[in-house]
mmCIF file of C-alpha atoms in Angstrom:
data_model
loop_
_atom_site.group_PDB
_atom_site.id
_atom_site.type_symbol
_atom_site.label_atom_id
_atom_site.label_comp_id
_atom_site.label_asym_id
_atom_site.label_seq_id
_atom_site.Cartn_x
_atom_site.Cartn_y
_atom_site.Cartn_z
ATOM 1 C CA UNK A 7 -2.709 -51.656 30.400
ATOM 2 C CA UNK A 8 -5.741 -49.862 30.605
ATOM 3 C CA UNK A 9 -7.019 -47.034 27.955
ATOM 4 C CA UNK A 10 -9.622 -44.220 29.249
ATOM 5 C CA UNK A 11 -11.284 -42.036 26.746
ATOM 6 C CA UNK A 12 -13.505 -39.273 28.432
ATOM 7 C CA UNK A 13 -16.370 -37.258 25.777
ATOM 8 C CA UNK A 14 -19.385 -35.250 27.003
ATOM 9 C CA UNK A 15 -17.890 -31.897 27.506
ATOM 10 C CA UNK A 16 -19.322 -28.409 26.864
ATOM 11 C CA UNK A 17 -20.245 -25.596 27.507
ATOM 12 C CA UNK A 18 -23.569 -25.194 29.804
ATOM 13 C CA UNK A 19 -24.950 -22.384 31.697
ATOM 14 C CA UNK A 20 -25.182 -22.254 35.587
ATOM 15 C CA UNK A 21 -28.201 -24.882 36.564
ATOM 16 C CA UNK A 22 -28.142 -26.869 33.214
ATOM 17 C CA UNK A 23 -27.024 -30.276 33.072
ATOM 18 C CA UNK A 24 -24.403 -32.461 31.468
ATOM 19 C CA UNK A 25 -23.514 -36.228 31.462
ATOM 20 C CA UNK A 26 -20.203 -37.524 31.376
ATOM 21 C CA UNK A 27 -18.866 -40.547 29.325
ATOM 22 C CA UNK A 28 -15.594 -42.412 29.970
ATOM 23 C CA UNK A 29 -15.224 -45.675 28.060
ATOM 24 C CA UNK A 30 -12.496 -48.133 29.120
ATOM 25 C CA UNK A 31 -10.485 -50.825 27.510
ATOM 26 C CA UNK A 32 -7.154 -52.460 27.661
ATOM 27 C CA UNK A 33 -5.443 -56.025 28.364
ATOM 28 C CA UNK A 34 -5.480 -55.731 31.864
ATOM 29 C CA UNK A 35 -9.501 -53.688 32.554
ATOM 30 C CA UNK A 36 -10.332 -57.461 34.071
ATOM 31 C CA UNK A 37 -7.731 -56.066 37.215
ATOM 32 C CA UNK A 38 -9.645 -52.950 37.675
ATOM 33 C CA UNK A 39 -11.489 -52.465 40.816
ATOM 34 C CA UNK A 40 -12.342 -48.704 40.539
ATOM 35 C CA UNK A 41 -13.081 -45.992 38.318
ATOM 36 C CA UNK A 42 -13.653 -41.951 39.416
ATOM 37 C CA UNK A 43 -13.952 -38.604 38.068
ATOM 38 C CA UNK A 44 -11.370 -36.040 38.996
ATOM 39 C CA UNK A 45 -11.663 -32.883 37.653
ATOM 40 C CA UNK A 46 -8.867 -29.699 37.581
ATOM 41 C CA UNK A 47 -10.044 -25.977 37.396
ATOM 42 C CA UNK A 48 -8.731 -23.725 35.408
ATOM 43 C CA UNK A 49 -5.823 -21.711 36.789
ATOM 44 C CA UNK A 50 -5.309 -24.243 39.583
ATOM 45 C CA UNK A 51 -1.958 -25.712 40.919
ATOM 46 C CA UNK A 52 -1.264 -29.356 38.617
ATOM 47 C CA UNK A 53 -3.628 -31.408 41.518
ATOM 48 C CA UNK A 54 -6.952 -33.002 40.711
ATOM 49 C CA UNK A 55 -10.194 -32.751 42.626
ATOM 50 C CA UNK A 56 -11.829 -36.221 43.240
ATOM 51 C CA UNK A 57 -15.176 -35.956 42.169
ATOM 52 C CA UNK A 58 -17.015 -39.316 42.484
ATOM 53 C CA UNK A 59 -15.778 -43.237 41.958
ATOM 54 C CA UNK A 60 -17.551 -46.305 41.303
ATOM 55 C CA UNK A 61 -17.457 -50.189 42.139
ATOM 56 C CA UNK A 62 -15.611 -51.108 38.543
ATOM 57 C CA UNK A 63 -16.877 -54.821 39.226
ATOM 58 C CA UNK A 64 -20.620 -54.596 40.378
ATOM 59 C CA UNK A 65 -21.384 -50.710 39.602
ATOM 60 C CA UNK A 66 -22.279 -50.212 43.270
ATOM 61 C CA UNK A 67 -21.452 -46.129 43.484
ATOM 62 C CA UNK A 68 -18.280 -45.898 46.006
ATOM 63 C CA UNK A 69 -18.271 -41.772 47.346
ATOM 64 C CA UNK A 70 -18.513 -38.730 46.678
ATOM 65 C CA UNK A 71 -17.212 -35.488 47.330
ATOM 66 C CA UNK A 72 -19.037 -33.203 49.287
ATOM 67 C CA UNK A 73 -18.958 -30.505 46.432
ATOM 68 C CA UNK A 74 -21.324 -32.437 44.315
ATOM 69 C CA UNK A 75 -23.456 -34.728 46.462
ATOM 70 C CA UNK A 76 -27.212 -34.612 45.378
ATOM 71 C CA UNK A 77 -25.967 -32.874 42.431
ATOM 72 C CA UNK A 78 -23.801 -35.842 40.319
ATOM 73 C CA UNK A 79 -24.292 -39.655 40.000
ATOM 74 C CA UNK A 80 -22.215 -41.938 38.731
ATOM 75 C CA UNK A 81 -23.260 -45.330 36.597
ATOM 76 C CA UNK A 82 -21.678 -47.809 34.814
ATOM 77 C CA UNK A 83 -23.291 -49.476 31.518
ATOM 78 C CA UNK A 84 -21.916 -53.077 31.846
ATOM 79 C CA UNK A 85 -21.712 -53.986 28.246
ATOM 80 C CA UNK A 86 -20.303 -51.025 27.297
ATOM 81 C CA UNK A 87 -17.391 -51.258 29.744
ATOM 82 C CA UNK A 88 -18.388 -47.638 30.256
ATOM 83 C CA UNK A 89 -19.043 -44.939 33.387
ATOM 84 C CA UNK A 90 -21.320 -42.185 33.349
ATOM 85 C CA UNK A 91 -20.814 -38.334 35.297
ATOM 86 C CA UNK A 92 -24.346 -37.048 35.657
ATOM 87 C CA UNK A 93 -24.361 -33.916 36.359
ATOM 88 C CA UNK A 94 -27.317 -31.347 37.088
ATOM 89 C CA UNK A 95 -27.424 -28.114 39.037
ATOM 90 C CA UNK A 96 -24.217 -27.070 37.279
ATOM 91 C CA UNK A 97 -22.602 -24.311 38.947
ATOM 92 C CA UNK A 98 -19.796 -21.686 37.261
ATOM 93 C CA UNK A 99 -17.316 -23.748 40.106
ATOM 94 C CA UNK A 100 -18.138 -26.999 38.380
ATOM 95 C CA UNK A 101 -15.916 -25.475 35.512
ATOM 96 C CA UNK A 102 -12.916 -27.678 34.879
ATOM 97 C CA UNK A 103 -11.308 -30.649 32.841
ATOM 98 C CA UNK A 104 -13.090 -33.808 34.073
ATOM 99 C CA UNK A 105 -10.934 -37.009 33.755
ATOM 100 C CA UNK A 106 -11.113 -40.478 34.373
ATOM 101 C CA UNK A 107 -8.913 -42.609 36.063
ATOM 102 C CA UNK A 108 -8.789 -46.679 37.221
ATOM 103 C CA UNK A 109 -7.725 -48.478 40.023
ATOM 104 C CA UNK A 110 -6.889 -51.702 40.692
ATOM 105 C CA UNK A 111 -7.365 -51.037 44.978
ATOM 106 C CA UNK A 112 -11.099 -50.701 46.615
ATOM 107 C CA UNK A 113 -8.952 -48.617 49.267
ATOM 108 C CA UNK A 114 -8.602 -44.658 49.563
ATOM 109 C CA UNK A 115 -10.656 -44.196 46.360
ATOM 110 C CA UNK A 116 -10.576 -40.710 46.685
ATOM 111 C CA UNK A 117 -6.726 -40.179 47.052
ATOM 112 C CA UNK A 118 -5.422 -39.440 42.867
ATOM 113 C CA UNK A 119 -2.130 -41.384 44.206
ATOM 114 C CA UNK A 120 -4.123 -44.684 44.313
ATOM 115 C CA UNK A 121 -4.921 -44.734 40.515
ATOM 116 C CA UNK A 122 -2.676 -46.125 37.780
ATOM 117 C CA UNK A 123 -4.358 -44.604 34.793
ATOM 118 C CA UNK A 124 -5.722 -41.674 33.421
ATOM 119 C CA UNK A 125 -7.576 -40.273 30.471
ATOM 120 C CA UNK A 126 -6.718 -37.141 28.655
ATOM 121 C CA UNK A 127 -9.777 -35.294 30.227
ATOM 122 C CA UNK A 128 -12.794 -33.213 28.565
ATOM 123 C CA UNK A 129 -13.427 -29.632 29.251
ATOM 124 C CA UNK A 130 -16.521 -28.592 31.126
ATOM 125 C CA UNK A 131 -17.016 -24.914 31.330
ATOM 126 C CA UNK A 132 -20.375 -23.341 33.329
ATOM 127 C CA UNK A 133 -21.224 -20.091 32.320
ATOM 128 C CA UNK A 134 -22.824 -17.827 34.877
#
């Protein structure tokens, strides 16, 4: 199994910035391949966004989704067995609960149905 534990949320105004932290552990984090952001907005239907993933073996950054290219990066600190959301340009759409998730596949990284854990998700709200 594999535990995610996502901190870093808050409230920020519209073109602040905010960095993500989701640290990962578990018996089986040797099988993971990928780790993403997904995020939900408020008020939406139960389906997360996919935000941005991440090579979980060499850090090599996977994709992105067009939403917030140039805007987020995402990093993993090796020792720390922990992935970074860098966020800048915030924008009051940016609002949501961002969560983590892992995969044990390289393929369709941005389809939710590909990941086999998730983390409980912290709340980023972007006031205008």
């Amino acid at each position: 199994q594999v535990q995610l534990v996502e901190s870093g949320g808050g409230l920020v105004q519209a073109g602040g910035s905010l960095t993500l932290s989701c640290e990962a552990s578990g018996r089986t984090l040797s099988r993971t391949a990928v780790l993403a952001w997904f995020r939900q907005p408020p008020g939406a239907a139960p389906s997360r966004e996919f935000v941005a993933a991440v090579n979980w073996r060499d850090g090599v950054e996977l994709s992105y989704s067009d939403s917030v290219k140039g805007r987020f990066t995402i990093s993993k600190d090796n020792a720390k067995n922990t992935v970074y959301l860098q966020m800048t340009s915030l924008k009051p759409d940016d609002t949501a609960v961002y969560s983590c998730a892992a995969a044990s596949t390289l393929l369709r990284v941005q389809r939710r149905e590909m990941y086999n854990y998730w983390g409980r998700g912290t709340q980023v709200t972007v006031s205008s």
